[in-house]
Amino acid sequence: MMPKKARDGDDTAGLLAYLYGPGKRDEHVDPHMVAAWDLFVDDPARSPNMTISDLALMLDAPVYALRGAKPPKHVYHVAVRNPPEDRLLSDEEWARVAAEMMHAAGIAEKGDPNACRWVAVRHADDHIHIVATRAREDGRQPDISWDVVKMQARARGFEVEFGLRQMTSGDGTARKWAKTGEQEKAERRGLAEPVRETLQRAVREAAAAATSDADFFTRLSDAGIRVQQRIAPDGNVTGYKVAMPGDRDGEQTPVWFPGARLAPDLSLPRVRERWNTPVAPSRVPPAEMWRAAEEKVRAAAAQLGAEGLHQGAGDVAALGDLIVVAAIVSPRLVRSQIKDAAYEFERASRAPGDRALEGQARTLYRESSQLLVQSTAAVGRNDAAAALGFLLALVHAIEAAQRWHEAQQHRAQAEASGKAGRLLREAVEVTAGAAAAREYRPRPKRTSARLAGQRKAAAPGERPMAGVVQEAVPEHARAVLTDPAWPSLRARLVEVERAGEDPVEVLATVAARRELDSAESIAEVLSWRLAGWRQQRGSTAEASAGTRPSSTAGGGTGRSAAPTRKAAPAPRRRPPGDEPHKGPGRAR
């Protein structure tokens, strides 16, 4: 929950007319009052007995009653907004929020009959506007010292009470959220996300990969983004702004976003910090890209924050850039998880206060980023097995960053690190499952006999999967079957069986791929590995269906061969009971 105070004004009626109106781009939906200083104040939107002008006069009455000079800026305006991922609050809950904010700010303390007058207007699902008059009924001025700090402290209490995302007050590291009007504009245009979000991601990717000003601006242009540089009289570039093609306001003027309005670390001076201290280019064969990057990341994780507070801030910033780059070049199998991890870690990459640019860990992270950027066209880029070690190293690096933030009492950053780490652990397990599928060699005789008995006992998908678990992983069966994630794992096993494979053999194979004793949820880990297994088997089946059979034992690399369509059905759609060593099994 984010209370944001606007500049004081002098036009109560004008502000109310805007809040109750359609907005600049028709973004205001169902404007109405949720609370006021008096329970019996009518809402101009829902009562014929009250107009916006009447409400403004009632709010301003204590100002007109003041003896002597009137305050030049008597309109107090606060917007209270929730992040997009929070649940929607009811009008009654927003009414409580408004009253508590006015109490905390010193505008209208509870039980004070002479407090200032105020109203709260809601014209969107995720926020309210509070308008107050800075004149008390007794003719005195309200004491609003430290009002923003006090409102932020009360917002932290509401986050716990209402089950909202818990934020950190005033450390200057929060991302710039898209406004309600921007979200509604994206919906009208059929966009998947607001333009601000798209620009944030594109600029961050360009900054993480760039090595100079020219490289940065070239990457932005190559990404299809409009860029304007701010050039000083001496010819130096002092800033920039970006816009999406086709994104215009009501006057058909491009909507520009300076870098600092996208995120605190995307202003040009902060972007330049990435290459002001250059790193030596790595001379590593493309085939060794993942292994070399893994070694650097492991070494950096062991040193993160060891050189001091400011160096630690620079270390986590460089780690954030590395995750962004990794998301770009990662195997398709886990690219979505790594992109989500980069999004979550963004807050963790911005530590409060200054950051130092010279540090061993930061240098290693930057070298790893440049290594991945230089090797994006390397053979094996989409080889999930080759990237597994690097992903494991990245998990350890994020865990180190989380411990460092916890030691510095950076609550929001530590929470963001935890979320990013969980997403990367999922990517690791999906990758492990895919690697197991690539190396899998089914045992035809055992599988055929098992499937023959299964056809007599139950139809596909009806086999008791608890027995499968007990047979495949007996040492973990009790923990798995009592795990909240067991229903998800059971569904994965049913998918495996319906695909014509032996669930016992498959589950035992993925379970043996990596140790399970350290997992917080063994059932969840196995479910992730089976997801990777199914994706790998499905992609192999597609490749087998589109190319002629190859005698190559390794299989799976038939991309260079010209696809030849066959009349036979695709192996991945084989009905249960067919021989599993045909089709995908041969491709293994």
XYZ file of C-alpha atoms in Angstrom:
588
model
C 0.000 0.000 0.000
C 1.520 3.286 -1.134
C 0.274 6.655 0.175
C 1.545 9.424 -2.097
C 1.068 13.073 -1.226
C 0.475 15.521 -4.064
C 1.443 19.169 -4.002
C -0.923 21.420 -2.088
C -3.378 23.388 -4.218
C -6.019 26.107 -3.979
C -8.865 24.794 -6.185
C -11.012 22.306 -4.273
C -13.827 22.375 -6.816
C -11.441 21.778 -9.726
C -9.794 18.811 -8.049
C -13.156 17.232 -7.168
C -14.393 17.770 -10.717
C -11.369 15.873 -12.020
C -11.753 13.007 -9.524
C -15.449 12.615 -10.314
C -14.920 13.127 -14.047
C -13.888 10.698 -16.782
C -10.154 11.310 -16.336
C -7.673 12.327 -18.992
C -8.268 9.202 -21.092
C -11.597 7.922 -19.778
C -9.704 5.905 -17.170
C -12.019 6.848 -14.276
C -14.651 4.154 -13.736
C -17.636 4.592 -11.378
C -16.312 7.577 -9.381
C -17.949 7.649 -5.939
C -17.288 8.656 -2.357
C -16.244 5.937 0.085
C -15.773 8.067 3.216
C -15.961 11.636 4.515
C -15.422 13.644 7.688
C -19.139 13.358 8.421
C -21.189 10.187 7.961
C -24.154 12.198 6.655
C -22.372 13.921 3.759
C -24.096 13.000 0.503
C -22.149 11.687 -2.472
C -22.455 13.902 -5.600
C -22.285 10.779 -7.757
C -25.219 9.089 -6.033
C -27.420 11.788 -4.573
C -29.486 14.414 -6.403
C -29.202 16.649 -3.347
C -25.465 17.235 -3.651
C -23.345 18.663 -6.452
C -19.579 18.815 -6.769
C -19.734 22.579 -6.231
C -21.786 22.098 -3.075
C -19.292 19.556 -1.742
C -16.391 21.905 -2.485
C -18.125 24.746 -0.614
C -18.699 22.505 2.403
C -15.055 21.465 2.434
C -13.846 25.055 2.078
C -16.230 26.560 4.657
C -13.624 26.542 7.496
C -11.206 28.364 5.190
C -13.731 31.126 4.474
C -14.449 31.384 8.191
C -10.820 32.057 9.088
C -10.047 35.474 10.484
C -7.169 37.213 8.824
C -5.178 35.938 5.871
C -6.287 32.747 4.203
C -3.651 30.019 3.521
C -2.589 30.329 -0.150
C -2.511 26.526 -0.639
C -5.262 25.039 1.464
C -6.099 21.862 -0.514
C -4.469 18.717 0.924
C -4.426 15.783 -1.534
C -3.225 12.198 -0.953
C -3.582 9.160 -3.222
C -3.371 5.692 -1.627
C -2.648 2.903 -4.101
C -2.132 -0.863 -3.961
C 0.246 -2.750 -6.292
C -1.397 -4.665 -9.162
C -0.831 -8.079 -7.565
C -2.761 -7.192 -4.381
C -6.364 -8.235 -3.898
C -9.087 -5.638 -4.455
C -10.291 -3.907 -1.309
C -13.970 -3.202 -0.699
C -15.387 0.321 -0.282
C -15.690 -0.339 3.445
C -12.016 -1.313 3.685
C -10.961 1.756 1.705
C -13.107 3.898 4.036
C -11.118 2.567 6.999
C -7.872 3.278 5.171
C -8.913 6.868 4.431
C -9.919 7.617 8.027
C -6.706 6.112 9.398
C -4.554 8.046 6.913
C -6.187 11.339 7.910
C -5.652 10.461 11.567
C -1.997 9.573 10.998
C -1.347 12.706 8.923
C -2.771 15.004 11.629
C -5.577 16.250 9.383
C -8.435 14.638 11.320
C -7.418 12.819 14.475
C -9.951 10.440 15.966
C -12.333 12.011 18.452
C -11.404 15.604 17.518
C -14.647 17.553 16.847
C -12.682 20.470 15.377
C -10.647 18.438 12.894
C -10.266 19.369 9.236
C -12.879 18.293 6.699
C -12.051 15.635 4.116
C -13.542 13.203 1.606
C -12.227 10.041 -0.040
C -13.129 9.354 -3.698
C -12.675 6.022 -5.472
C -12.685 5.918 -9.271
C -10.583 2.770 -9.803
C -10.259 -0.620 -8.195
C -6.739 -0.213 -6.837
C -6.654 3.243 -5.224
C -8.474 6.152 -3.615
C -7.915 9.918 -3.493
C -8.334 11.841 -0.252
C -9.059 15.584 -0.479
C -8.915 17.679 2.691
C -9.021 21.345 3.671
C -6.095 22.641 5.705
C -8.208 24.664 8.100
C -9.667 23.322 11.329
C -13.164 24.144 12.597
C -11.651 26.139 15.469
C -9.683 28.358 13.098
C -6.271 26.796 13.720
C -3.943 25.124 11.245
C -3.443 21.336 11.517
C -0.065 19.973 12.574
C 0.958 17.799 9.638
C 4.659 17.474 10.422
C 6.052 14.109 9.288
C 2.672 13.347 7.730
C 4.040 11.189 4.901
C 6.203 9.100 7.244
C 3.271 8.534 9.591
C 0.938 7.532 6.746
C 3.515 5.086 5.403
C 3.843 3.514 8.852
C 0.061 3.071 9.011
C 0.100 1.568 5.505
C 2.519 -1.111 6.735
C -0.068 -2.071 9.361
C -2.832 -2.363 6.770
C -0.609 -4.583 4.599
C -0.415 -7.103 7.440
C -4.083 -6.779 8.409
C -5.457 -7.074 4.857
C -2.936 -9.648 3.637
C -1.358 -7.324 1.075
C 2.184 -7.243 -0.266
C 4.418 -5.915 2.511
C 6.507 -3.021 1.302
C 9.338 -0.950 2.735
C 8.805 2.717 3.434
C 10.934 5.362 1.890
C 14.135 3.539 0.896
C 13.878 4.855 -2.686
C 14.220 1.444 -4.308
C 10.617 0.623 -5.266
C 9.808 0.165 -8.939
C 7.632 2.698 -10.727
C 4.204 1.077 -11.015
C 2.010 1.666 -14.024
C -0.816 4.048 -13.236
C -4.434 3.005 -13.499
C -4.880 5.063 -16.670
C -1.893 3.315 -18.259
C -3.317 -0.099 -17.404
C -6.718 0.749 -18.831
C -5.110 2.202 -21.945
C -3.230 -1.075 -22.467
C -6.494 -3.012 -22.150
C -8.218 -0.781 -24.711
C -5.347 -1.288 -27.146
C -5.260 -5.036 -26.570
C -1.740 -4.997 -25.114
C -0.556 -7.709 -22.746
C 0.867 -5.134 -20.318
C 1.107 -1.338 -19.900
C 3.691 0.392 -22.068
C 5.638 1.450 -18.996
C 6.216 -2.216 -18.092
C 7.368 -3.066 -21.611
C 9.797 -0.151 -21.655
C 11.136 -0.990 -18.192
C 12.036 -4.497 -19.281
C 13.518 -3.464 -22.634
C 15.668 -0.696 -21.134
C 16.870 -2.972 -18.340
C 17.851 -5.687 -20.821
C 19.750 -3.182 -22.944
C 21.529 -1.716 -19.908
C 22.489 -5.135 -18.540
C 24.050 -6.216 -21.840
C 25.625 -2.926 -23.006
C 29.279 -1.961 -22.674
C 29.095 1.721 -23.662
C 26.699 4.595 -24.324
C 26.661 3.862 -28.036
C 26.026 0.181 -27.436
C 23.191 0.980 -25.018
C 21.346 3.304 -27.401
C 21.913 0.935 -30.322
C 20.370 -1.931 -28.380
C 17.345 0.194 -27.551
C 16.840 1.104 -31.200
C 17.309 -2.503 -32.297
C 14.569 -3.484 -29.833
C 12.139 -1.260 -31.752
C 12.010 1.508 -29.131
C 12.036 5.219 -29.940
C 14.920 6.984 -28.198
C 15.714 10.664 -27.709
C 18.972 11.774 -26.133
C 19.306 14.959 -24.100
C 22.451 16.714 -25.279
C 24.060 19.546 -23.336
C 25.530 22.665 -25.063
C 28.994 21.148 -24.763
C 27.847 18.135 -26.792
C 27.735 15.629 -23.935
C 24.732 13.342 -23.548
C 23.166 14.055 -20.149
C 19.979 11.995 -20.323
C 17.532 10.086 -22.467
C 13.884 9.223 -22.830
C 12.095 6.378 -24.580
C 8.699 5.751 -26.140
C 6.901 2.881 -27.812
C 5.966 3.394 -31.465
C 2.274 4.182 -31.719
C 1.872 5.132 -28.048
C 0.385 8.647 -28.085
C -1.668 10.829 -25.775
C -4.957 12.570 -26.515
C -3.170 15.247 -28.546
C -1.428 12.576 -30.656
C 1.935 13.372 -29.073
C 4.300 10.474 -28.323
C 4.293 9.468 -24.646
C 7.917 9.682 -23.526
C 9.377 8.137 -20.376
C 12.722 9.363 -19.013
C 14.807 6.504 -17.668
C 14.454 7.684 -14.064
C 10.670 7.478 -14.394
C 10.921 3.818 -15.348
C 13.038 2.735 -12.365
C 15.457 4.390 -9.915
C 18.469 2.656 -11.472
C 17.603 3.380 -15.111
C 18.591 7.037 -15.190
C 21.543 7.611 -17.517
C 24.101 8.160 -14.702
C 23.041 4.895 -13.022
C 22.996 3.028 -16.316
C 26.507 4.259 -17.093
C 27.793 2.869 -13.797
C 27.650 -0.564 -15.412
C 30.464 0.193 -17.843
C 32.308 3.099 -16.213
C 34.472 0.400 -14.649
C 35.133 -1.862 -17.676
C 35.742 -5.582 -17.354
C 38.188 -7.594 -19.402
C 36.552 -9.565 -22.216
C 36.452 -13.292 -21.611
C 38.089 -15.495 -24.221
C 36.135 -18.700 -23.793
C 35.067 -21.080 -26.566
C 31.298 -20.868 -27.084
C 30.851 -24.494 -26.131
C 32.351 -23.713 -22.705
C 30.084 -20.716 -22.067
C 27.873 -22.219 -19.362
C 30.718 -23.915 -17.512
C 32.896 -20.804 -17.456
C 29.999 -18.632 -16.317
C 29.176 -21.153 -13.595
C 32.701 -20.961 -12.178
C 32.629 -17.163 -12.062
C 29.196 -17.049 -10.420
C 30.193 -19.552 -7.726
C 33.318 -17.559 -6.946
C 31.336 -14.306 -6.801
C 28.650 -15.784 -4.526
C 31.325 -16.675 -1.978
C 32.536 -13.038 -1.932
C 29.221 -11.150 -2.167
C 29.197 -8.321 0.365
C 32.477 -9.392 1.958
C 34.208 -6.107 1.084
C 31.754 -3.819 2.861
C 28.259 -2.344 2.728
C 28.696 -0.202 -0.392
C 30.494 -2.978 -2.221
C 27.659 -5.335 -1.336
C 25.169 -2.921 -2.892
C 27.207 -2.948 -6.085
C 27.438 -6.733 -5.973
C 23.674 -7.296 -5.852
C 23.193 -4.739 -8.640
C 25.588 -6.665 -10.885
C 23.882 -9.947 -9.934
C 20.541 -8.448 -11.006
C 21.992 -7.620 -14.418
C 23.359 -11.151 -14.740
C 19.923 -12.674 -14.115
C 18.421 -10.352 -16.736
C 21.015 -11.467 -19.287
C 20.562 -15.112 -18.308
C 16.838 -14.795 -18.983
C 17.583 -13.581 -22.508
C 20.020 -16.358 -23.445
C 18.648 -19.227 -21.340
C 17.264 -22.443 -22.865
C 13.654 -22.148 -24.007
C 12.664 -24.905 -21.602
C 13.127 -22.652 -18.555
C 13.190 -19.175 -20.070
C 9.847 -18.163 -18.584
C 10.930 -19.085 -15.038
C 14.201 -17.176 -15.365
C 12.427 -14.117 -16.778
C 10.065 -14.190 -13.810
C 13.047 -14.546 -11.480
C 14.696 -11.504 -13.080
C 11.481 -9.529 -12.561
C 11.280 -10.523 -8.888
C 14.979 -9.885 -8.209
C 14.793 -6.382 -9.645
C 13.970 -4.874 -6.220
C 16.718 -6.934 -4.590
C 19.261 -5.496 -7.037
C 18.630 -2.003 -5.623
C 19.956 -1.655 -2.096
C 19.251 1.551 -0.131
C 22.079 4.067 -0.068
C 25.210 4.343 -2.137
C 26.867 1.524 -4.005
C 30.510 1.004 -4.881
C 31.523 -0.023 -8.371
C 34.827 -1.684 -7.523
C 34.595 -5.135 -6.021
C 35.673 -8.664 -6.831
C 32.161 -10.126 -6.763
C 30.756 -7.332 -8.929
C 33.571 -7.814 -11.448
C 32.916 -11.546 -11.675
C 29.178 -11.006 -12.189
C 29.845 -8.443 -14.925
C 32.327 -10.791 -16.596
C 29.698 -13.539 -16.522
C 27.121 -11.217 -18.066
C 29.454 -10.215 -20.882
C 30.401 -13.845 -21.431
C 26.752 -14.798 -21.922
C 26.102 -11.792 -24.159
C 29.072 -12.601 -26.387
C 28.045 -16.248 -26.660
C 24.337 -15.919 -27.430
C 24.852 -17.640 -30.774
C 26.880 -20.453 -29.230
C 26.162 -24.052 -30.019
C 24.287 -25.564 -27.084
C 22.568 -22.345 -26.056
C 19.259 -24.198 -25.902
C 20.812 -27.245 -24.274
C 19.158 -27.317 -20.855
C 21.549 -29.969 -19.544
C 24.565 -27.779 -20.331
C 23.010 -24.854 -18.439
C 22.106 -26.870 -15.338
C 25.339 -26.186 -13.467
C 25.098 -22.472 -14.210
C 21.509 -22.345 -12.935
C 22.546 -24.091 -9.716
C 25.313 -21.526 -9.251
C 22.794 -18.752 -9.833
C 20.548 -20.195 -7.107
C 23.478 -20.118 -4.664
C 24.248 -16.523 -5.681
C 20.667 -15.424 -4.986
C 20.729 -17.200 -1.632
C 23.913 -15.288 -0.794
C 22.210 -12.036 -1.793
C 19.221 -12.888 0.407
C 21.478 -13.533 3.416
C 23.265 -10.234 2.805
C 19.995 -8.281 2.612
C 18.719 -9.969 5.766
C 21.919 -9.007 7.577
C 21.408 -5.383 6.500
C 17.688 -5.559 7.480
C 16.558 -4.841 3.921
C 13.200 -6.575 4.299
C 11.764 -5.847 0.844
C 14.993 -6.825 -0.895
C 15.318 -10.048 1.106
C 11.726 -10.963 0.248
C 12.365 -10.289 -3.449
C 15.482 -12.476 -3.320
C 13.460 -15.311 -1.813
C 10.857 -15.155 -4.572
C 13.507 -15.076 -7.286
C 15.347 -17.985 -5.688
C 12.233 -20.153 -5.654
C 11.641 -19.513 -9.365
C 15.229 -20.418 -10.177
C 15.003 -23.588 -8.104
C 12.003 -24.534 -10.191
C 14.060 -23.891 -13.341
C 16.825 -26.125 -11.981
C 14.446 -29.010 -11.300
C 12.689 -28.647 -14.664
C 16.110 -28.733 -16.295
C 17.081 -31.815 -14.292
C 13.905 -33.581 -15.410
C 14.556 -32.689 -19.032
C 18.134 -33.950 -18.783
C 16.864 -37.228 -17.337
C 14.453 -37.582 -20.261
C 17.227 -37.007 -22.791
C 19.346 -39.793 -21.325
C 16.452 -42.151 -20.612
C 16.549 -45.636 -22.098
C 13.343 -47.594 -21.384
C 13.531 -51.290 -20.636
C 11.182 -52.842 -23.230
C 10.520 -56.191 -21.566
C 9.746 -54.821 -18.137
C 7.720 -51.960 -19.540
C 5.686 -54.221 -21.838
C 4.881 -56.650 -19.028
C 3.962 -53.851 -16.677
C 1.682 -52.199 -19.212
C 0.051 -55.518 -20.068
C -0.832 -56.066 -16.408
C -1.974 -52.492 -16.136
C -4.451 -52.880 -18.992
C -6.157 -55.665 -17.099
C -6.229 -53.814 -13.795
C -7.254 -50.268 -14.732
C -7.798 -47.905 -17.581
C -5.095 -45.317 -18.282
C -5.136 -42.616 -15.618
C -6.996 -44.752 -13.074
C -3.985 -46.515 -11.597
C -3.454 -45.746 -7.866
C -0.545 -43.317 -7.992
C 0.164 -43.715 -4.281
C 1.397 -47.200 -5.119
C 3.582 -45.757 -7.879
C 5.253 -43.460 -5.350
C 5.765 -46.263 -2.846
C 7.390 -48.430 -5.491
C 9.506 -45.728 -7.160
C 10.726 -43.761 -4.111
C 9.959 -45.887 -1.028
C 12.301 -43.880 1.205
C 10.369 -40.668 0.483
C 6.860 -42.083 0.040
C 5.496 -40.995 3.429
C 6.737 -37.413 2.998
C 5.429 -37.200 -0.574
C 1.947 -38.567 0.147
C 1.408 -36.129 3.056
C 2.801 -33.119 1.169
C 0.344 -30.353 0.121
C 1.905 -30.581 -3.362
C 0.964 -34.276 -3.725
C -2.179 -33.592 -5.868
C -0.006 -31.724 -8.383
C 2.518 -34.563 -8.491
C -0.274 -37.104 -8.893
C -1.613 -35.188 -11.907
C 1.886 -35.244 -13.446
C 2.123 -38.994 -12.968
C -1.264 -39.483 -14.623
C 0.015 -37.476 -17.620
C 3.060 -39.733 -17.833
C 0.919 -42.857 -17.782
C -1.497 -41.530 -20.386
C 1.479 -40.797 -22.637
C 2.183 -44.535 -22.681
C 5.151 -44.506 -20.312
C 5.693 -46.408 -17.096
C 5.124 -43.938 -14.214
C 7.141 -46.038 -11.759
C 10.172 -46.135 -14.015
C 9.881 -42.470 -14.954
C 9.447 -41.298 -11.360
C 12.390 -43.396 -10.195
C 14.507 -41.967 -13.015
C 13.831 -38.303 -12.240
C 14.122 -38.918 -8.485
C 17.605 -40.347 -8.964
C 18.725 -37.385 -11.035
C 19.578 -35.175 -8.020
C 19.347 -35.632 -4.268
C 15.998 -34.938 -2.586
C 16.874 -34.823 1.111
C 17.473 -31.044 1.133
C 14.203 -30.197 -0.639
C 11.612 -28.250 1.333
C 8.870 -30.053 -0.607
C 9.894 -33.330 -2.235
C 6.527 -33.641 -3.987
C 6.921 -30.184 -5.521
C 10.465 -30.915 -6.672
C 9.385 -34.180 -8.299
C 6.464 -32.400 -9.952
C 8.850 -29.831 -11.449
C 11.148 -32.579 -12.714
C 8.242 -34.410 -14.330
C 7.232 -31.132 -16.018
C 10.702 -30.949 -17.561
C 10.482 -34.629 -18.495
C 7.189 -34.165 -20.340
C 8.411 -31.039 -22.164
C 11.575 -32.789 -23.314
C 9.742 -35.939 -24.382
C 7.123 -33.879 -26.193
C 9.705 -31.829 -28.095
C 11.557 -34.998 -29.056
C 8.338 -36.579 -30.286
C 7.641 -33.521 -32.433
C 11.131 -33.734 -33.908
C 10.648 -37.463 -34.582
C 7.310 -36.809 -36.267
C 8.782 -34.180 -38.587
C 11.973 -35.967 -39.691
C 12.990 -39.380 -40.948
C 14.349 -41.797 -38.362
C 18.076 -41.425 -37.768
C 20.487 -44.114 -36.738
C 22.420 -41.585 -34.642
C 22.403 -42.802 -31.065
C 22.375 -39.319 -29.564
C 19.243 -38.255 -31.440
C 17.530 -34.927 -30.957
C 19.779 -32.890 -33.247
C 17.898 -33.432 -36.497
C 17.153 -29.723 -36.874
C 19.419 -29.346 -39.896
C 17.700 -32.127 -41.797
C 14.860 -31.171 -44.092
C 11.562 -32.115 -42.446
C 9.660 -34.900 -44.187
C 5.967 -35.368 -43.381
C 4.763 -38.894 -42.748
C 1.351 -40.420 -42.871
C 1.907 -42.211 -39.571
C 0.550 -40.479 -36.455
C 2.951 -38.549 -34.252
C 4.533 -40.823 -31.623
C 3.602 -38.461 -28.765
C -0.074 -39.117 -29.485
C 0.259 -42.915 -29.351
C -2.612 -44.487 -27.369
C -1.647 -46.160 -24.092
C -0.565 -49.749 -24.544
C 1.632 -49.246 -27.606
C 5.274 -50.145 -27.333
C 6.983 -47.199 -25.546
C 10.396 -47.948 -27.068
C 9.110 -46.741 -30.437
C 9.022 -43.069 -31.392
C 10.371 -40.988 -28.459
C 12.278 -43.917 -26.999
C 14.350 -44.302 -30.165
C 15.078 -40.595 -30.202
C 16.661 -40.905 -26.790
